[in-house]
Amino acid sequence: MQRFFALIALFVLSIPVGISIAGCGGTNPNNYCLSSGYGYGEKVTDLDHITLGPASTGISLSYGQTGQVNQPAGFNCKGGTVSVAHWVYGTTNLNLADINPSTGAICAGTWNRHSASGIPDFTICSPPAQAGVAQVTASASSVTSNPVSIYVHPPVTAITIGSQSACVSQNQTLNAPGTDNPQPLTATTQVFGPDGVLIPTSYVGTVTYTPVDSTIVTINNTSNGTTDTGTDTTSTVNGLATAHLPGSTVINASLSGTTSAAGYFFTCPPTSIALNLNGSTGFPNPVTVNASSPQNLTVNSPDKNGTSLSGLTLDYTSTQPKQISVSSAGTVTPAFPTTTAISAICQPGTCNPAPVNIIGQLGTGLPVTSNIVRVNTPGRSSSKLWLSSTQSSYFTPVDLTSTGAPVPVKLPYIPNSMVLDQNGINLYFGSYHELMIVSATTNTLSKEDINVPGVVLAVSPDSSTVVINDQVNQVIYLYGQSKGTFTSIGGVATHAQYSPDGKNLYIVGPNNFYVYNTSTGWHNYPNTNGGSNVCTATQLNNNGDTTKYDPFCSPDIAVTIPSVSPFITGSNTAAYGFCPNTTSTPIVNYPQAATVGIAADHLAATNDGLHILGATASPAQIADISVNVPIGACPATNTGIKYQQGSGSNPGDYAINTTALGVAPSEINQVVTSPDATMSFVTYNASSASGVLPAYKPSTTFATPGTLSNVQLSTGAQAPISGAFSPDDSTFFVGTSGDNQLHLIDVPSLTDTQTINPRLPACTQIPAAGTPTCDPTATVPVQFIAVQPRTTT
């Protein structure tokens, strides 16, 4: 025995240092989960836990509907993935949410098993007897996953969310009414089954919310972040809505394969848009910005809660875009001397949109207008002009920087109209046979299009669209210049004007007022204003006989600055507004704002936004309508803009002053206002005239009459029948009868300083497709004048 114990002691003493009886201390060669050195327990190669999704949302199924759980994932004790060859799925209620144990396919009810006639198992799902919730799991190697809830309910027919009583400010969440506590959409969601029966919330499961316009609102659709890993790892709330850009949008809600327009979300629009440039709005004196020295506008747009909005897509406009442009970012860039009025509009379509059926609700879907900022770029610029007449098949280009007499250029047909695009690239001549396009650079004919005959009424601010009216066949065309394509609407028109942003086109005819909006399309309203100089049927439907056509007959139209209201001539001048009347059925998008108690044959708006000037031949007078153009948000009444005439101590929204013209016109042709709004001229026809040009200087004070002066034209001139300002306000170009000359009026001194002979030959052309016959020994007066800046001096 003693020998045995001695042997044991000798063995123990001979074991090397670092080797223990328990095993290889510290190196864990068998990859046990516990690193303390024990030689037993779970290994890192073993399956430790399983995740099954969607764990946070569960699966919602209607009776008899089938679904599928996500692919399970196996992990070891260290969080690494473990490959599993075969999963086994189970459920807590085979009669409510049956599951194929091999594939994880779920039946909202009971799967077929051991069916006759060779029908494969797990292919027919029979509905359950009632609604309820069950849990399914996945298992492998004696390890079971987290449970996934299966919500079983009747078929979904509709989903609704609660309506908002107030809009939500930018970057804020929808809160419970009267509190600052966030309220997810789930709190007011109701799910309905057949016959409109409400399905209990406990059986519904997780609803998914999707805004039609995600720029207005974003909605969280998970309760555990953006990735569903099967466990709830964050506190993000499902259905939490966050407001972004102003407007309203439909919220679609989805459940069990059914998507329903559940309701609307409203982000607060701006209540006002305040612009300034270098701290000024340009009143009473314009802000000076030198040529080639861009300046940035400052914008402040608060909502009803005082939140200053950012990221708005505003339409910036300049009344003289070629001379002083303004970019979409609000950068003002002068190129030539002039004075311009700059404004901005938050206009539905690109800013504060709304579905058509809820326009006006909580202020969404309505335009919001800024104040005017007046900008002046000092200096003088020479001009390039084009002159034409309905009595000649020629036009005359005039470059004031060149020497020598102007040379007329022949056209294929006698024009009935001439309009220069704002880019100064193309001249558009209308005729009863075709549209004639002339390059303003080379003065050569670049295109003829017989598909759009008629009178050219206007060209869009971006120069892409030409408005043409075939008065013979009564068709209004919107002609795409670049591709030569067009859209059309039936109607007769005499004048048209675009809003400076190009979003609204206003067209007026003897019987109708048309509006084309780039988002909502055409709108047509009756025009019952009448008037003393309305175009007759003979003047309009003349089979191409230009001797019968009158380019100056009315009705006429003028759009305020900012472009809130078009005014239309007639026995009682009518004002309309671009704020819709949503209280009427159907909605009236451009309701009448006022019937102004004064007649006008022709109208013009001053660029300072303070006046609408109208003139009539009988009595021969100018009517100065002082206006307070409404800016900011549309009226909360949703009935549209309303102008009230001032009386007594109430200044009102408009006031009227009239001044006799001091001439005896047979017809008023134009009221022409200067870019800086300091001077206006009236052109006219007269059977007997003595060369007097009425010049009216509007007052800068509301309801105060301006002053009238008469410019005596040089010998030989009779009636001033057409006119246009130079962009720098220094010169007024006027075409006259009697001498058939172009007179240059120095605006500061109101004196006739120079005459130019356009030498337009007298021509006749009957019918419209005939060849013009011209008499080179006879000339005709200038009826159309187009001007663009040429050089800076």
Short mmCIF file of C-alpha atoms in Angstrom, two decimals, residues 424-634:
data_model
loop_
_atom_site.label_atom_id
_atom_site.label_comp_id
_atom_site.label_asym_id
_atom_site.label_seq_id
_atom_site.Cartn_x
_atom_site.Cartn_y
_atom_site.Cartn_z
CA GLY A 424 -36.21 88.11 -78.02
CA ILE A 425 -35.64 85.11 -80.27
CA ASN A 426 -38.77 84.81 -82.41
CA LEU A 427 -41.39 87.12 -83.86
CA TYR A 428 -44.79 85.50 -84.34
CA PHE A 429 -46.99 86.88 -87.11
CA GLY A 430 -50.55 85.62 -87.25
CA SER A 431 -52.49 85.45 -90.48
CA TYR A 432 -55.70 83.94 -91.75
CA HIS A 433 -53.76 81.36 -93.73
CA GLU A 434 -50.88 80.35 -91.45
CA LEU A 435 -48.60 81.19 -88.56
CA MET A 436 -45.40 82.90 -89.72
CA ILE A 437 -42.32 82.73 -87.47
CA VAL A 438 -39.44 85.13 -88.07
CA SER A 439 -36.03 84.96 -86.43
CA ALA A 440 -35.49 88.17 -84.46
CA THR A 441 -31.76 87.75 -84.95
CA THR A 442 -31.65 87.48 -88.75
CA ASN A 443 -35.09 88.96 -89.61
CA THR A 444 -35.70 85.99 -91.90
CA LEU A 445 -38.67 83.67 -92.08
CA SER A 446 -37.83 80.49 -90.14
CA LYS A 447 -41.13 78.61 -90.22
CA GLU A 448 -44.65 78.60 -91.66
CA ASP A 449 -47.37 76.46 -90.08
CA ILE A 450 -50.72 76.19 -91.84
CA ASN A 451 -52.17 74.10 -88.98
CA VAL A 452 -52.61 77.11 -86.69
CA PRO A 453 -54.00 80.07 -88.63
CA GLY A 454 -55.41 83.02 -86.73
CA VAL A 455 -54.50 85.96 -84.52
CA VAL A 456 -51.47 85.67 -82.22
CA LEU A 457 -52.67 86.90 -78.83
CA ALA A 458 -49.72 86.20 -76.51
CA VAL A 459 -46.53 84.21 -75.94
CA SER A 460 -45.81 82.55 -72.61
CA PRO A 461 -43.12 84.07 -70.33
CA ASP A 462 -40.80 81.12 -71.00
CA SER A 463 -41.34 81.62 -74.77
CA SER A 464 -42.46 78.00 -75.20
CA THR A 465 -46.17 78.47 -75.97
CA VAL A 466 -47.95 80.74 -78.44
CA VAL A 467 -51.63 81.62 -77.95
CA ILE A 468 -53.48 81.81 -81.27
CA ASN A 469 -57.17 82.31 -82.01
CA ASP A 470 -58.64 81.22 -85.31
CA GLN A 471 -61.56 83.65 -85.16
CA VAL A 472 -63.05 82.36 -88.40
CA ASN A 473 -63.34 78.75 -87.23
CA GLN A 474 -63.57 79.74 -83.53
CA VAL A 475 -60.66 77.72 -82.17
CA ILE A 476 -58.11 78.80 -79.53
CA TYR A 477 -54.72 77.13 -79.91
CA LEU A 478 -51.90 76.70 -77.41
CA TYR A 479 -49.04 76.15 -79.83
CA GLY A 480 -45.80 74.50 -78.67
CA GLN A 481 -43.13 76.36 -80.58
CA SER A 482 -40.30 73.83 -80.34
CA LYS A 483 -42.23 70.80 -81.64
CA GLY A 484 -44.95 72.52 -83.62
CA THR A 485 -47.69 70.71 -81.66
CA PHE A 486 -50.78 72.27 -80.13
CA THR A 487 -53.80 71.77 -77.91
CA SER A 488 -57.03 73.63 -78.51
CA ILE A 489 -60.41 74.66 -77.17
CA GLY A 490 -63.37 76.10 -79.02
CA GLY A 491 -63.93 79.83 -78.67
CA VAL A 492 -63.48 83.37 -79.91
CA ALA A 493 -60.98 85.68 -78.22
CA THR A 494 -59.69 89.21 -78.65
CA HIS A 495 -56.94 89.56 -76.03
CA ALA A 496 -54.86 87.33 -73.76
CA GLN A 497 -52.32 87.79 -71.01
CA TYR A 498 -50.17 85.39 -69.01
CA SER A 499 -49.40 85.79 -65.35
CA PRO A 500 -45.67 86.52 -65.08
CA ASP A 501 -44.98 83.02 -63.73
CA GLY A 502 -46.66 81.45 -66.77
CA LYS A 503 -48.93 79.28 -64.60
CA ASN A 504 -52.15 81.07 -65.53
CA LEU A 505 -53.27 82.22 -68.97
CA TYR A 506 -56.21 84.64 -69.10
CA ILE A 507 -58.11 84.98 -72.39
CA VAL A 508 -61.15 87.15 -73.05
CA GLY A 509 -63.61 87.27 -75.91
CA PRO A 510 -66.91 89.03 -76.58
CA ASN A 511 -68.90 86.32 -74.80
CA ASN A 512 -66.47 84.32 -72.71
CA PHE A 513 -63.63 84.56 -70.20
CA TYR A 514 -61.20 81.64 -70.44
CA VAL A 515 -58.50 80.62 -67.98
CA TYR A 516 -55.88 77.97 -68.60
CA ASN A 517 -53.98 76.79 -65.54
CA THR A 518 -50.98 74.50 -66.02
CA SER A 519 -52.24 72.23 -63.20
CA THR A 520 -56.03 72.31 -63.51
CA GLY A 521 -56.46 72.91 -67.25
CA TRP A 522 -59.19 74.98 -68.90
CA HIS A 523 -61.90 76.99 -67.15
CA ASN A 524 -64.62 78.83 -69.06
CA TYR A 525 -66.89 81.58 -67.70
CA PRO A 526 -69.47 83.78 -69.42
CA ASN A 527 -68.48 87.38 -70.14
CA THR A 528 -71.51 89.64 -69.95
CA ASN A 529 -69.67 92.94 -69.46
CA GLY A 530 -70.58 94.30 -72.88
CA GLY A 531 -69.04 97.65 -73.77
CA SER A 532 -68.96 100.22 -76.55
CA ASN A 533 -66.07 98.85 -78.59
CA VAL A 534 -66.77 95.10 -78.61
CA CYS A 535 -65.59 93.32 -81.75
CA THR A 536 -68.37 92.68 -84.22
CA ALA A 537 -68.99 89.45 -86.09
CA THR A 538 -67.82 91.14 -89.31
CA GLN A 539 -64.54 92.16 -87.72
CA LEU A 540 -63.88 88.66 -86.37
CA ASN A 541 -65.29 86.30 -88.99
CA ASN A 542 -64.03 88.18 -92.06
CA ASN A 543 -62.74 85.32 -94.23
CA GLY A 544 -59.26 86.73 -94.14
CA ASP A 545 -60.11 90.25 -95.30
CA THR A 546 -57.72 92.28 -93.14
CA THR A 547 -59.38 95.50 -94.21
CA LYS A 548 -62.33 94.45 -92.04
CA TYR A 549 -60.27 93.29 -89.08
CA ASP A 550 -59.75 95.62 -86.12
CA PRO A 551 -56.81 94.57 -83.91
CA PHE A 552 -57.86 97.10 -81.26
CA CYS A 553 -61.49 96.16 -80.65
CA SER A 554 -62.41 94.94 -77.19
CA PRO A 555 -62.88 93.28 -74.75
CA ASP A 556 -59.42 93.65 -73.26
CA ILE A 557 -57.81 92.22 -70.14
CA ALA A 558 -55.18 93.36 -67.62
CA VAL A 559 -53.66 91.36 -64.76
CA THR A 560 -52.69 93.01 -61.49
CA ILE A 561 -49.17 92.97 -60.07
CA PRO A 562 -48.83 90.62 -58.20
CA SER A 563 -50.89 88.47 -60.56
CA VAL A 564 -53.83 87.97 -58.23
CA SER A 565 -56.67 89.45 -60.28
CA PRO A 566 -57.48 89.82 -63.98
CA PHE A 567 -59.64 92.85 -64.83
CA ILE A 568 -61.86 92.74 -67.93
CA THR A 569 -63.20 95.72 -69.87
CA GLY A 570 -66.87 96.45 -70.48
CA SER A 571 -69.71 98.73 -69.53
CA ASN A 572 -68.78 97.84 -65.95
CA THR A 573 -65.19 96.74 -65.60
CA ALA A 574 -65.11 93.35 -63.87
CA ALA A 575 -62.46 92.02 -61.52
CA TYR A 576 -61.82 88.33 -60.97
CA GLY A 577 -59.59 86.56 -58.47
CA PHE A 578 -57.40 83.47 -58.47
CA CYS A 579 -58.59 82.36 -55.01
CA PRO A 580 -61.29 79.72 -55.66
CA ASN A 581 -64.76 79.78 -54.22
CA THR A 582 -64.84 76.34 -52.62
CA THR A 583 -68.23 76.93 -51.00
CA SER A 584 -69.99 76.64 -54.36
CA THR A 585 -70.83 73.40 -56.13
CA PRO A 586 -68.96 72.84 -58.32
CA ILE A 587 -65.96 74.85 -57.17
CA VAL A 588 -65.49 78.15 -59.04
CA ASN A 589 -61.74 78.45 -59.50
CA TYR A 590 -61.70 82.08 -60.65
CA PRO A 591 -64.74 83.77 -59.12
CA GLN A 592 -65.69 87.36 -59.81
CA ALA A 593 -64.23 89.67 -57.17
CA ALA A 594 -66.06 92.89 -58.02
CA THR A 595 -68.03 94.78 -60.62
CA VAL A 596 -66.27 98.10 -60.80
CA GLY A 597 -68.67 100.94 -61.56
CA ILE A 598 -66.76 102.35 -64.49
CA ALA A 599 -66.60 101.57 -68.22
CA ALA A 600 -63.38 100.79 -70.07
CA ASP A 601 -62.53 99.90 -73.67
CA HIS A 602 -58.90 99.01 -72.88
CA LEU A 603 -57.01 98.38 -69.64
CA ALA A 604 -53.48 98.23 -68.29
CA ALA A 605 -52.00 97.45 -64.87
CA THR A 606 -49.13 99.50 -63.46
CA ASN A 607 -46.08 97.54 -62.34
CA ASP A 608 -46.14 99.00 -58.85
CA GLY A 609 -49.40 97.14 -58.19
CA LEU A 610 -51.28 100.34 -57.33
CA HIS A 611 -53.41 101.06 -60.40
CA ILE A 612 -55.64 99.62 -63.10
CA LEU A 613 -55.93 102.23 -65.83
CA GLY A 614 -58.84 102.12 -68.26
CA ALA A 615 -59.76 104.39 -71.14
CA THR A 616 -62.93 104.95 -73.15
CA ALA A 617 -63.65 106.82 -76.38
CA SER A 618 -67.09 107.93 -75.25
CA PRO A 619 -66.72 109.74 -72.98
CA ALA A 620 -63.07 110.38 -73.87
CA GLN A 621 -61.51 109.79 -70.49
CA ILE A 622 -59.04 107.75 -68.51
CA ALA A 623 -60.30 105.95 -65.43
CA ASP A 624 -57.70 105.50 -62.69
CA ILE A 625 -58.76 102.58 -60.49
CA SER A 626 -56.59 102.64 -57.37
CA VAL A 627 -56.37 99.10 -56.00
CA ASN A 628 -55.17 97.46 -52.84
CA VAL A 629 -54.17 94.16 -54.38
CA PRO A 630 -54.64 91.46 -51.72
CA ILE A 631 -51.46 89.56 -50.87
CA GLY A 632 -50.79 86.66 -48.54
CA ALA A 633 -53.16 83.73 -48.11
CA CYS A 634 -56.59 83.47 -49.71
#
